[in-house]
Amino acid sequence: MVDPTNAPAPAADLPAPPAPRQQTIALVDDDRNILTTLSIGLHAEGFATRVYADGETALKALLENPPDLAIFDIKMPRMDGLHLLQELRAQSRLPVIFLTSKDEEPDEALGLAMGADDYIAKPFSQRLLVARIRAILRRSELARSPAEAAPAADLPEPVQRGRLKLDPARHQVTWGGRSVSLTVTEFLILEALALRPGVVKSRNQLMDAAYSDDVYVDDRTIDSHIKRLRRKFRAVDPEFAAIDTLYGAGYSFSDG
């Protein structure tokens, strides 16, 4: 028989922890099939979506009720993705990914220079897109409020290599004190090289640093990212030569 004086007190009703906020992705494309496919795939990954069929409609909505991230097609009627980004950047730092075609490299370069966070060429893997979205959102959250996003002890320290300074917590890069705007993928590749200056990293090693385990990309994709990295740094320093190529082996960073 249980002694009522020793019976455990009834458990107090504790408030349930708040549910995590659902992140919202805005999709801007004049192709309804792409909008539908992307929406279904992103809903399956736990995101909410808003869809817009043209840039003019999207611009007003993105400024009045910003999502967490937007994905733009470049080629659209009324207002294309480049014009939309230009108008958006005048008033907002909303993270943006461009969808491009393989023959749109000049537009990709212009979009990145105007402030896009990344681009993905069509046709693309849904897994690759989701991996890029999650990486950008993580870095965006840290950049907005690093002190609240993680304890100070958990934040990665800035990396200084000669004239290069990398701040992973804020996704900021400078060369000789001048800012260089990089996509998430470019940042991760550069970080992998700069953390071990002088050590040659193969394409496979750089792919491991820049992409999640379940994403496959052709190893020549790394070559394209290296070309863009060099081009961006040479825009602020025409003498930039810190990324070396060892043909047949890979790339290394020289901080001399």
Backbone as numpy.savetxt, mean C-alpha at the origin, in Angstrom:
# Nx Ny Nz CAx CAy CAz Cx Cy Cz
-23.19 -32.38 49.82 -24.04 -31.19 49.82 -23.15 -29.96 49.82
-23.48 -29.01 48.96 -22.67 -27.81 48.82 -23.01 -26.82 49.91
-21.95 -26.35 50.58 -22.13 -25.32 51.60 -22.41 -23.99 50.91
-23.62 -23.42 51.10 -23.96 -22.17 50.39 -23.01 -21.04 50.74
-22.37 -21.12 51.89 -21.46 -20.02 52.25 -20.19 -20.05 51.41
-19.87 -21.25 50.85 -18.65 -21.37 50.02 -18.95 -21.40 48.53
-20.22 -21.26 48.17 -20.57 -21.29 46.75 -19.98 -20.08 46.04
-19.50 -20.27 44.81 -18.93 -19.13 44.07 -19.99 -18.10 43.76
-19.57 -16.84 43.81 -20.50 -15.76 43.49 -20.86 -15.84 42.01
-22.08 -15.49 41.65 -22.45 -15.50 40.23 -21.56 -14.55 39.44
-21.19 -14.99 38.25 -20.34 -14.15 37.40 -21.06 -12.87 37.03
-20.31 -11.78 37.13 -20.90 -10.49 36.74 -21.02 -10.44 35.23
-22.06 -9.79 34.76 -22.23 -9.62 33.32 -21.22 -8.59 32.83
-20.30 -9.03 32.01 -19.28 -8.13 31.47 -19.72 -7.65 30.09
-19.45 -6.39 29.80 -19.82 -5.90 28.46 -19.01 -6.60 27.39
-19.65 -6.93 26.31 -18.95 -7.59 25.20 -17.95 -6.61 24.59
-16.79 -7.09 24.17 -15.84 -6.18 23.53 -16.44 -5.63 22.25
-16.11 -4.39 21.91 -16.68 -3.81 20.70 -16.22 -4.58 19.46
-17.11 -4.74 18.52 -16.76 -5.43 17.28 -15.80 -4.55 16.49
-14.82 -5.15 15.80 -13.90 -4.34 15.00 -14.65 -3.60 13.90
-14.21 -2.38 13.64 -14.86 -1.57 12.62 -14.61 -2.17 11.25
-15.66 -2.29 10.46 -15.51 -2.82 9.11 -14.92 -1.73 8.22
-13.83 -2.05 7.56 -13.17 -1.08 6.68 -13.89 -1.04 5.33
-13.92 0.16 4.76 -14.67 0.39 3.52 -13.73 0.72 2.37
-13.95 0.05 1.24 -13.17 0.28 0.03 -14.09 0.87 -1.03
-13.70 2.01 -1.61 -14.45 2.61 -2.71 -13.87 2.11 -4.03
-14.74 1.69 -4.94 -14.33 1.18 -6.25 -14.85 2.12 -7.32
-13.96 2.58 -8.19 -14.34 3.54 -9.23 -13.93 2.96 -10.58
-14.91 2.57 -11.39 -14.63 1.95 -12.68 -15.90 2.01 -13.51
-15.76 2.25 -14.80 -16.95 2.29 -15.67 -17.35 0.91 -16.16
-16.58 -0.12 -15.80 -16.89 -1.49 -16.18 -17.68 -2.15 -15.05
-18.96 -2.39 -15.27 -19.82 -2.95 -14.23 -19.39 -4.35 -13.83
-18.84 -5.12 -14.78 -18.41 -6.47 -14.45 -17.26 -6.44 -13.44
-16.32 -5.50 -13.63 -15.20 -5.38 -12.69 -15.70 -4.94 -11.32
-16.62 -3.98 -11.31 -17.17 -3.51 -10.03 -17.84 -4.65 -9.27
-18.62 -5.45 -9.99 -19.31 -6.57 -9.35 -18.35 -7.62 -8.82
-17.37 -7.97 -9.66 -16.38 -8.99 -9.27 -15.58 -8.53 -8.05
-15.11 -7.29 -8.09 -14.32 -6.77 -6.97 -15.15 -6.69 -5.70
-16.38 -6.23 -5.82 -17.24 -6.11 -4.64 -17.46 -7.47 -3.98
-17.76 -8.48 -4.78 -17.99 -9.81 -4.23 -16.74 -10.32 -3.53
-15.59 -10.16 -4.18 -14.35 -10.65 -3.60 -13.98 -9.92 -2.32
-14.17 -8.59 -2.28 -13.81 -7.82 -1.09 -14.79 -8.08 0.06
-16.08 -8.27 -0.25 -17.04 -8.64 0.80 -16.64 -9.97 1.44
-16.16 -10.90 0.62 -15.75 -12.20 1.16 -14.54 -12.06 2.09
-13.76 -10.99 1.91 -12.59 -10.75 2.76 -12.93 -9.86 3.97
-14.21 -9.51 4.12 -14.62 -8.75 5.29 -14.70 -7.26 5.11
-14.52 -6.76 3.90 -14.60 -5.32 3.63 -16.01 -4.93 3.20
-16.38 -3.69 3.49 -17.56 -3.09 2.88 -17.10 -2.35 1.62
-17.97 -2.21 0.66 -17.59 -1.51 -0.57 -18.64 -0.48 -0.96
-18.17 0.54 -1.65 -19.04 1.49 -2.34 -18.56 1.56 -3.77
-19.47 1.59 -4.72 -19.08 1.56 -6.13 -19.55 2.81 -6.85
-18.71 3.27 -7.77 -19.00 4.47 -8.57 -18.57 4.19 -10.00
-19.42 4.58 -10.94 -19.18 4.27 -12.35 -18.43 5.37 -13.09
-18.20 6.51 -12.45 -17.44 7.59 -13.11 -16.74 8.45 -12.06
-15.71 9.16 -12.50 -14.88 9.94 -11.59 -15.58 11.13 -10.96
-16.45 11.79 -11.71 -17.12 12.99 -11.17 -18.00 12.63 -9.98
-18.79 11.58 -10.13 -19.65 11.14 -9.03 -18.80 10.69 -7.84
-17.71 9.97 -8.15 -16.86 9.45 -7.07 -16.20 10.56 -6.28
-15.71 11.60 -6.95 -14.97 12.66 -6.27 -15.80 13.29 -5.16
-17.03 13.65 -5.48 -17.90 14.28 -4.49 -18.11 13.35 -3.29
-18.37 12.06 -3.57 -18.63 11.11 -2.49 -17.38 10.85 -1.65
-16.22 10.76 -2.28 -14.98 10.47 -1.56 -14.60 11.59 -0.61
-14.92 12.82 -0.99 -14.60 13.96 -0.14 -15.62 14.14 0.98
-16.89 13.89 0.67 -17.94 14.09 1.68 -17.99 12.96 2.70
-17.72 11.73 2.26 -17.79 10.57 3.15 -16.63 9.63 2.82
-15.42 9.97 3.28 -14.24 9.21 2.85 -14.28 7.75 3.30
-13.92 6.84 2.40 -13.74 5.43 2.78 -12.35 5.27 3.40
-11.94 4.04 3.63 -10.59 3.78 4.14 -9.57 3.73 3.02
-10.02 3.36 1.82 -9.12 3.26 0.67 -9.97 3.28 -0.58
-9.40 3.76 -1.69 -10.12 3.78 -2.97 -9.29 3.08 -4.04
-9.99 2.43 -4.95 -9.36 1.78 -6.10 -9.93 2.41 -7.36
-9.06 3.01 -8.19 -9.49 3.70 -9.40 -9.02 2.94 -10.64
-9.88 2.86 -11.64 -9.41 2.53 -12.98 -8.85 3.82 -13.59
-7.87 3.70 -14.47 -7.33 4.92 -15.10 -8.23 5.40 -16.22
-8.65 4.50 -17.09 -9.43 4.90 -18.26 -10.92 4.90 -17.93
-11.48 6.12 -17.79 -12.91 6.26 -17.52 -13.43 7.49 -18.25
-14.71 7.49 -18.63 -15.29 8.67 -19.27 -15.54 9.78 -18.24
-15.80 10.97 -18.73 -16.14 12.16 -17.93 -14.96 12.66 -17.11
-14.43 11.85 -16.23 -13.23 12.19 -15.47 -12.42 10.92 -15.29
-11.22 10.86 -15.89 -10.44 9.63 -15.78 -9.76 9.54 -14.41
-9.10 8.40 -14.17 -8.52 8.17 -12.86 -7.42 9.16 -12.49
-6.62 9.60 -13.47 -5.56 10.56 -13.19 -6.13 11.91 -12.77
-7.15 12.37 -13.48 -7.80 13.64 -13.12 -8.48 13.52 -11.76
-9.12 12.39 -11.52 -9.76 12.16 -10.23 -8.73 12.21 -9.10
-7.58 11.56 -9.29 -6.54 11.59 -8.27 -6.03 13.01 -8.04
-5.83 13.74 -9.12 -5.35 15.12 -8.99 -6.31 15.97 -8.17
-7.60 15.85 -8.46 -8.59 16.63 -7.71 -8.67 16.16 -6.26
-8.56 14.86 -6.05 -8.64 14.31 -4.70 -7.44 14.74 -3.86
-6.23 14.69 -4.45 -5.03 15.02 -3.70 -4.97 16.48 -3.28
-5.72 17.33 -3.93 -5.76 18.74 -3.54 -6.43 18.91 -2.18
-7.21 17.90 -1.76 -7.97 18.04 -0.51 -7.86 16.83 0.43
-7.23 15.75 0.00 -7.29 14.52 0.80 -6.05 13.67 0.59
-5.67 12.92 1.65 -4.58 11.94 1.56 -5.13 10.51 1.57
-6.36 10.35 1.14 -6.98 9.03 1.09 -6.09 8.05 0.31
-5.79 6.87 0.87 -4.99 5.89 0.13 -5.67 5.46 -1.16
-4.89 5.37 -2.24 -5.44 5.06 -3.56 -4.58 4.01 -4.25
-5.25 3.01 -4.83 -4.60 2.03 -5.71 -5.15 2.22 -7.11
-4.27 2.25 -8.10 -4.69 2.33 -9.50 -4.82 0.94 -10.10
-5.84 0.73 -10.91 -5.93 -0.44 -11.77 -5.47 0.00 -13.16
-4.50 -0.70 -13.73 -3.96 -0.30 -15.03 -3.93 -1.49 -15.98
-3.73 -1.20 -17.25 -3.48 -2.24 -18.23 -2.00 -2.29 -18.52
-1.54 -3.37 -19.14 -0.11 -3.55 -19.36 0.48 -2.45 -20.24
-0.33 -1.82 -21.09 0.20 -0.81 -22.01 0.08 0.60 -21.44
-0.16 0.74 -20.14 -0.38 2.06 -19.54 0.76 2.48 -18.62
2.01 2.05 -18.90 3.13 2.36 -18.01 3.34 3.85 -17.82
3.26 4.69 -18.87 3.41 6.14 -18.62 2.35 6.68 -17.66
1.12 6.17 -17.77 0.06 6.60 -16.84 0.35 6.12 -15.43
0.90 4.91 -15.30 1.27 4.40 -13.97 2.28 5.34 -13.31
3.32 5.70 -14.06 4.37 6.55 -13.51 3.81 7.90 -13.11
2.94 8.46 -13.96 2.35 9.75 -13.64 1.46 9.66 -12.41
0.66 8.59 -12.33 -0.21 8.42 -11.17 0.56 8.29 -9.87
1.66 7.54 -9.89 2.48 7.39 -8.69 3.12 8.72 -8.31
3.56 9.48 -9.31 4.16 10.78 -9.03 3.12 11.75 -8.46
1.86 11.57 -8.83 0.80 12.45 -8.33 0.31 12.05 -6.94
0.75 10.89 -6.45 0.38 10.53 -5.09 -0.41 9.26 -4.92
-0.53 8.42 -5.96 -1.16 7.11 -5.77 -0.26 6.27 -4.87
-0.86 5.39 -4.09 -0.09 4.57 -3.16 0.44 3.29 -3.80
-0.24 2.82 -4.82 0.23 1.61 -5.49 -0.57 1.44 -6.77
-0.18 0.49 -7.58 -0.94 0.17 -8.79 -0.90 -1.34 -8.98
-1.92 -1.85 -9.67 -1.99 -3.26 -10.01 -2.41 -3.37 -11.47
-1.64 -4.13 -12.24 -1.94 -4.28 -13.66 -2.96 -5.38 -13.88
-3.90 -5.13 -14.79 -4.88 -6.14 -15.18 -4.25 -7.07 -16.22
-4.64 -8.35 -16.24 -5.48 -9.03 -15.24 -4.68 -9.27 -13.97
-5.36 -9.28 -12.83 -4.65 -9.40 -11.56 -5.31 -10.46 -10.70
-4.54 -10.94 -9.73 -5.02 -11.92 -8.77 -5.79 -11.21 -7.66
-6.94 -11.77 -7.30 -7.70 -11.22 -6.17 -6.86 -11.25 -4.90
-6.07 -12.31 -4.71 -5.22 -12.41 -3.53 -4.18 -11.30 -3.51
-3.62 -11.01 -4.66 -2.62 -9.94 -4.74 -3.25 -8.60 -4.37
-4.43 -8.33 -4.91 -5.11 -7.07 -4.60 -5.39 -6.96 -3.11
-5.92 -8.00 -2.50 -6.24 -7.96 -1.08 -4.97 -7.78 -0.25
-3.88 -8.45 -0.64 -2.62 -8.30 0.09 -2.14 -6.85 0.04
-2.24 -6.22 -1.13 -1.82 -4.82 -1.27 -2.73 -3.91 -0.43
-4.04 -4.17 -0.48 -4.98 -3.35 0.29 -4.64 -3.42 1.78
-4.45 -4.62 2.31 -4.18 -4.77 3.74 -2.86 -4.10 4.13
-1.85 -4.22 3.29 -0.57 -3.59 3.59 -0.69 -2.07 3.63
-1.41 -1.50 2.66 -1.57 -0.04 2.62 -2.39 0.45 3.80
-3.44 -0.28 4.14 -4.27 0.13 5.28 -3.49 0.09 6.58
-2.65 -0.94 6.76 -1.83 -1.02 7.98 -0.90 0.19 8.07
-0.24 0.51 6.99 0.69 1.63 7.01 -0.04 2.96 7.13
-1.22 3.06 6.54 -2.00 4.29 6.65 -2.43 4.54 8.08
-2.83 3.48 8.78 -3.24 3.62 10.18 -2.07 4.07 11.05
-0.89 3.49 10.81 0.28 3.89 11.58 0.67 5.33 11.29
0.56 5.74 10.03 0.95 7.10 9.67 0.01 8.13 10.29
-1.29 7.77 10.40 -2.25 8.72 10.98 -2.03 8.89 12.47
-1.78 7.80 13.17 -1.66 7.88 14.62 -0.79 6.75 15.15
0.52 6.82 14.93 1.38 5.72 15.34 1.36 5.47 16.83
1.18 6.52 17.64 1.18 6.34 19.09 -0.03 5.54 19.55
-1.18 5.71 18.85 -2.38 4.99 19.23 -2.43 3.61 18.57
-1.81 3.49 17.40 -1.91 2.24 16.66 -1.10 1.12 17.31
-0.01 1.47 17.98 0.82 0.45 18.62 1.65 1.10 19.70
2.02 0.33 20.75 2.91 0.89 21.76 4.21 1.34 21.12
4.79 2.41 21.69 6.01 2.97 21.11 7.10 1.92 20.98
7.18 1.01 21.95 8.23 -0.02 21.92 8.05 -0.97 20.75
6.82 -1.09 20.24 6.54 -2.03 19.16 6.74 -1.42 17.77
6.90 -0.11 17.69 7.04 0.55 16.40 8.44 0.33 15.85
8.56 0.02 14.57 9.89 -0.15 14.00 10.67 1.16 14.00
11.97 1.06 14.26 12.81 2.25 14.29 13.12 2.71 12.87
13.27 4.03 12.67 13.72 4.51 11.36 15.08 3.92 11.01
15.31 3.72 9.72 16.56 3.16 9.22 17.33 4.27 8.50
18.57 4.51 8.91 19.42 5.52 8.27 20.58 4.81 7.59
20.70 5.01 6.28 21.81 4.45 5.51 22.37 5.55 4.62
23.45 6.20 5.07 23.99 7.30 4.30 22.96 8.40 4.14
22.66 8.77 2.92 21.68 9.83 2.66 20.23 9.31 2.71
20.07 8.00 2.79 18.73 7.41 2.82 18.21 7.33 4.24
16.96 7.72 4.43 16.28 7.51 5.70 14.91 6.90 5.42
14.66 5.75 6.07 13.38 5.05 5.95 12.68 5.07 7.30
11.42 5.45 7.30 10.62 5.39 8.53 9.46 4.43 8.28
9.62 3.15 8.63 8.57 2.17 8.33 7.23 2.48 9.00
7.26 3.05 10.22 6.00 3.30 10.94 5.15 4.32 10.20
5.79 5.27 9.55 5.05 6.34 8.85 5.10 6.20 7.33
5.77 5.15 6.85 5.92 4.93 5.41 6.49 6.19 4.75
7.55 6.72 5.34 8.21 7.91 4.81 9.63 7.58 4.39
10.04 8.16 3.26 11.38 7.95 2.72 11.96 9.31 2.33
13.21 9.55 2.73 13.91 10.76 2.28 15.29 10.36 1.77
15.79 11.15 0.84 17.15 10.99 0.32 17.83 12.35 0.40
18.82 12.45 1.25 19.47 13.73 1.46 18.52 14.78 1.98
17.52 14.34 2.77 16.55 15.27 3.34 15.37 15.57 2.44
15.38 15.07 1.20 14.28 15.33 0.26 13.36 14.12 0.20
12.06 14.38 0.27 11.07 13.30 0.31 10.99 12.57 -1.02
10.85 11.24 -0.94 10.65 10.39 -2.11 9.38 9.57 -1.87
8.41 9.69 -2.75 7.13 9.00 -2.58 7.19 7.61 -3.22
7.01 6.57 -2.38 7.08 5.20 -2.86 5.77 4.48 -2.61
5.48 3.51 -3.47 4.36 2.62 -3.20 4.75 1.68 -2.07
3.76 0.98 -1.53 4.03 0.01 -0.46 5.03 -1.05 -0.93
4.83 -1.57 -2.14 5.72 -2.61 -2.64 7.13 -2.08 -2.83
7.27 -0.90 -3.40 8.60 -0.31 -3.58 9.28 -0.09 -2.23
8.52 0.38 -1.25 9.07 0.62 0.09 9.62 -0.69 0.67
8.85 -1.77 0.58 9.27 -3.04 1.17 10.52 -3.59 0.48
10.62 -3.42 -0.83 11.81 -3.87 -1.55 13.02 -3.06 -1.13
12.86 -1.74 -1.08 13.98 -0.88 -0.67 14.39 -1.18 0.76
13.43 -1.38 1.64 13.73 -1.68 3.04 14.53 -2.98 3.15
14.14 -4.01 2.38 14.86 -5.28 2.42 16.31 -5.10 1.98
16.55 -4.24 1.00 17.92 -3.99 0.54 18.69 -3.15 1.55
18.06 -2.10 2.08 18.76 -1.16 2.96 19.08 -1.75 4.32
18.31 -2.72 4.77 18.57 -3.30 6.08 19.90 -4.06 6.11
20.34 -4.52 4.94 21.62 -5.24 4.87 22.44 -4.71 3.70
22.98 -3.50 3.85 23.74 -2.90 2.75 24.91 -3.78 2.33
25.11 -3.83 1.03 26.20 -4.62 0.48 25.87 -6.07 0.24
24.79 -6.57 0.84 24.38 -7.98 0.67 23.49 -8.09 -0.56
23.83 -8.99 -1.45 23.05 -9.18 -2.67 21.79 -9.98 -2.35
20.64 -9.41 -2.71 19.35 -10.08 -2.52 18.86 -10.57 -3.88
18.50 -11.83 -3.94 17.96 -12.38 -5.19 16.55 -11.84 -5.43
16.05 -12.02 -6.63 14.67 -11.62 -6.93 13.69 -12.36 -6.03
13.94 -13.64 -5.81 13.03 -14.41 -4.95 13.01 -13.87 -3.53
14.17 -13.48 -3.01 14.22 -12.92 -1.66 13.47 -11.60 -1.59
13.58 -10.79 -2.62 12.87 -9.51 -2.64 11.37 -9.72 -2.81
10.98 -10.75 -3.57 9.56 -11.06 -3.68 9.01 -11.50 -2.33
9.79 -12.28 -1.58 9.34 -12.71 -0.25 9.15 -11.52 0.67
10.00 -10.49 0.52 9.90 -9.31 1.37 8.70 -8.44 1.01
8.32 -8.43 -0.27 7.32 -7.48 -0.74 5.92 -8.06 -0.89
5.80 -9.39 -0.95 4.51 -10.01 -1.20 4.23 -11.07 -0.14
2.94 -11.26 0.15 2.56 -12.29 1.12 2.81 -13.67 0.52
2.83 -14.69 1.39 3.21 -16.04 0.98 2.29 -16.64 -0.08
1.01 -16.22 -0.09 0.06 -16.85 -1.00 -0.10 -16.07 -2.31
0.83 -15.13 -2.57 0.76 -14.33 -3.79 1.92 -14.71 -4.70
1.61 -15.06 -5.94 2.66 -15.37 -6.90 2.76 -14.24 -7.91
3.99 -13.78 -8.15 4.24 -12.83 -9.22 5.48 -13.31 -9.98
5.58 -12.94 -11.23 6.75 -13.26 -12.02 7.97 -12.55 -11.45
9.13 -13.24 -11.45 10.29 -12.62 -10.82 10.75 -11.36 -11.56
10.39 -11.22 -12.82 10.76 -10.01 -13.56 9.99 -8.79 -13.07
8.91 -9.02 -12.31 8.19 -7.91 -11.70 9.12 -7.11 -10.79
10.05 -7.79 -10.10 11.00 -7.11 -9.23 11.87 -6.16 -10.05
12.28 -6.57 -11.26 13.08 -5.69 -12.11 12.34 -4.39 -12.41
11.04 -4.50 -12.67 10.24 -3.30 -12.96 10.20 -2.38 -11.74
10.04 -2.97 -10.55 10.01 -2.14 -9.34 11.36 -1.46 -9.10
12.45 -2.17 -9.36 13.78 -1.58 -9.19 13.96 -0.39 -10.15
13.51 -0.55 -11.39 13.61 0.56 -12.35 12.86 1.78 -11.86
11.66 1.56 -11.30 10.88 2.68 -10.81 11.54 3.32 -9.58
12.11 2.49 -8.71 12.82 3.02 -7.55 13.96 3.94 -7.99
14.77 3.46 -8.93 15.89 4.27 -9.41 15.39 5.58 -10.04
14.32 5.47 -10.82 13.79 6.66 -11.48 13.31 7.68 -10.47
12.65 7.23 -9.42 12.13 8.16 -8.41 13.26 8.83 -7.64
14.30 8.08 -7.28 15.41 8.68 -6.55 16.22 9.62 -7.44
16.35 9.28 -8.72 17.09 10.16 -9.63 16.32 11.44 -9.93
15.01 11.43 -9.68 14.24 12.66 -9.83 14.64 13.69 -8.77
15.09 13.23 -7.60 15.55 14.16 -6.55 17.07 14.27 -6.51
17.77 13.27 -7.09 19.23 13.30 -7.15 19.68 12.57 -8.41
19.99 13.32 -9.47 20.39 12.68 -10.74 21.60 11.77 -10.61
22.39 11.92 -9.53 23.59 11.09 -9.35 23.31 9.83 -8.53
22.05 9.58 -8.19 21.71 8.43 -7.35 22.20 7.13 -8.00
22.96 6.34 -7.23 23.45 5.07 -7.74 23.59 4.06 -6.60
22.69 4.15 -5.61 22.83 3.32 -4.41 22.29 1.91 -4.59
21.49 1.65 -5.62 20.98 0.30 -5.86 21.81 -0.32 -6.97
22.56 -1.35 -6.62 23.47 -1.99 -7.56 22.84 -3.27 -8.10
23.18 -3.60 -9.35 22.75 -4.85 -9.97 23.93 -5.80 -10.11
23.78 -7.01 -9.64 24.75 -8.07 -9.90 24.07 -9.05 -10.84
24.39 -8.96 -12.11 23.68 -9.70 -13.13 23.72 -11.21 -12.85
22.54 -11.80 -12.91 22.41 -13.22 -12.65 22.23 -13.56 -11.18
22.43 -12.57 -10.29 22.32 -12.84 -8.86 21.23 -12.03 -8.18
21.15 -10.72 -8.47 20.12 -9.91 -7.83 20.57 -8.48 -7.64
20.16 -7.87 -6.52 20.40 -6.45 -6.27 20.94 -6.25 -4.87
21.66 -5.12 -4.69 22.14 -4.77 -3.37 22.07 -3.26 -3.19
22.17 -2.82 -1.94 22.14 -1.39 -1.62 23.51 -0.97 -1.10
24.02 0.12 -1.63 25.30 0.66 -1.19 25.06 1.97 -0.49
25.49 2.09 0.77 25.26 3.33 1.50 26.51 4.21 1.54
27.47 3.89 0.69 28.69 4.68 0.66 28.52 6.00 -0.07
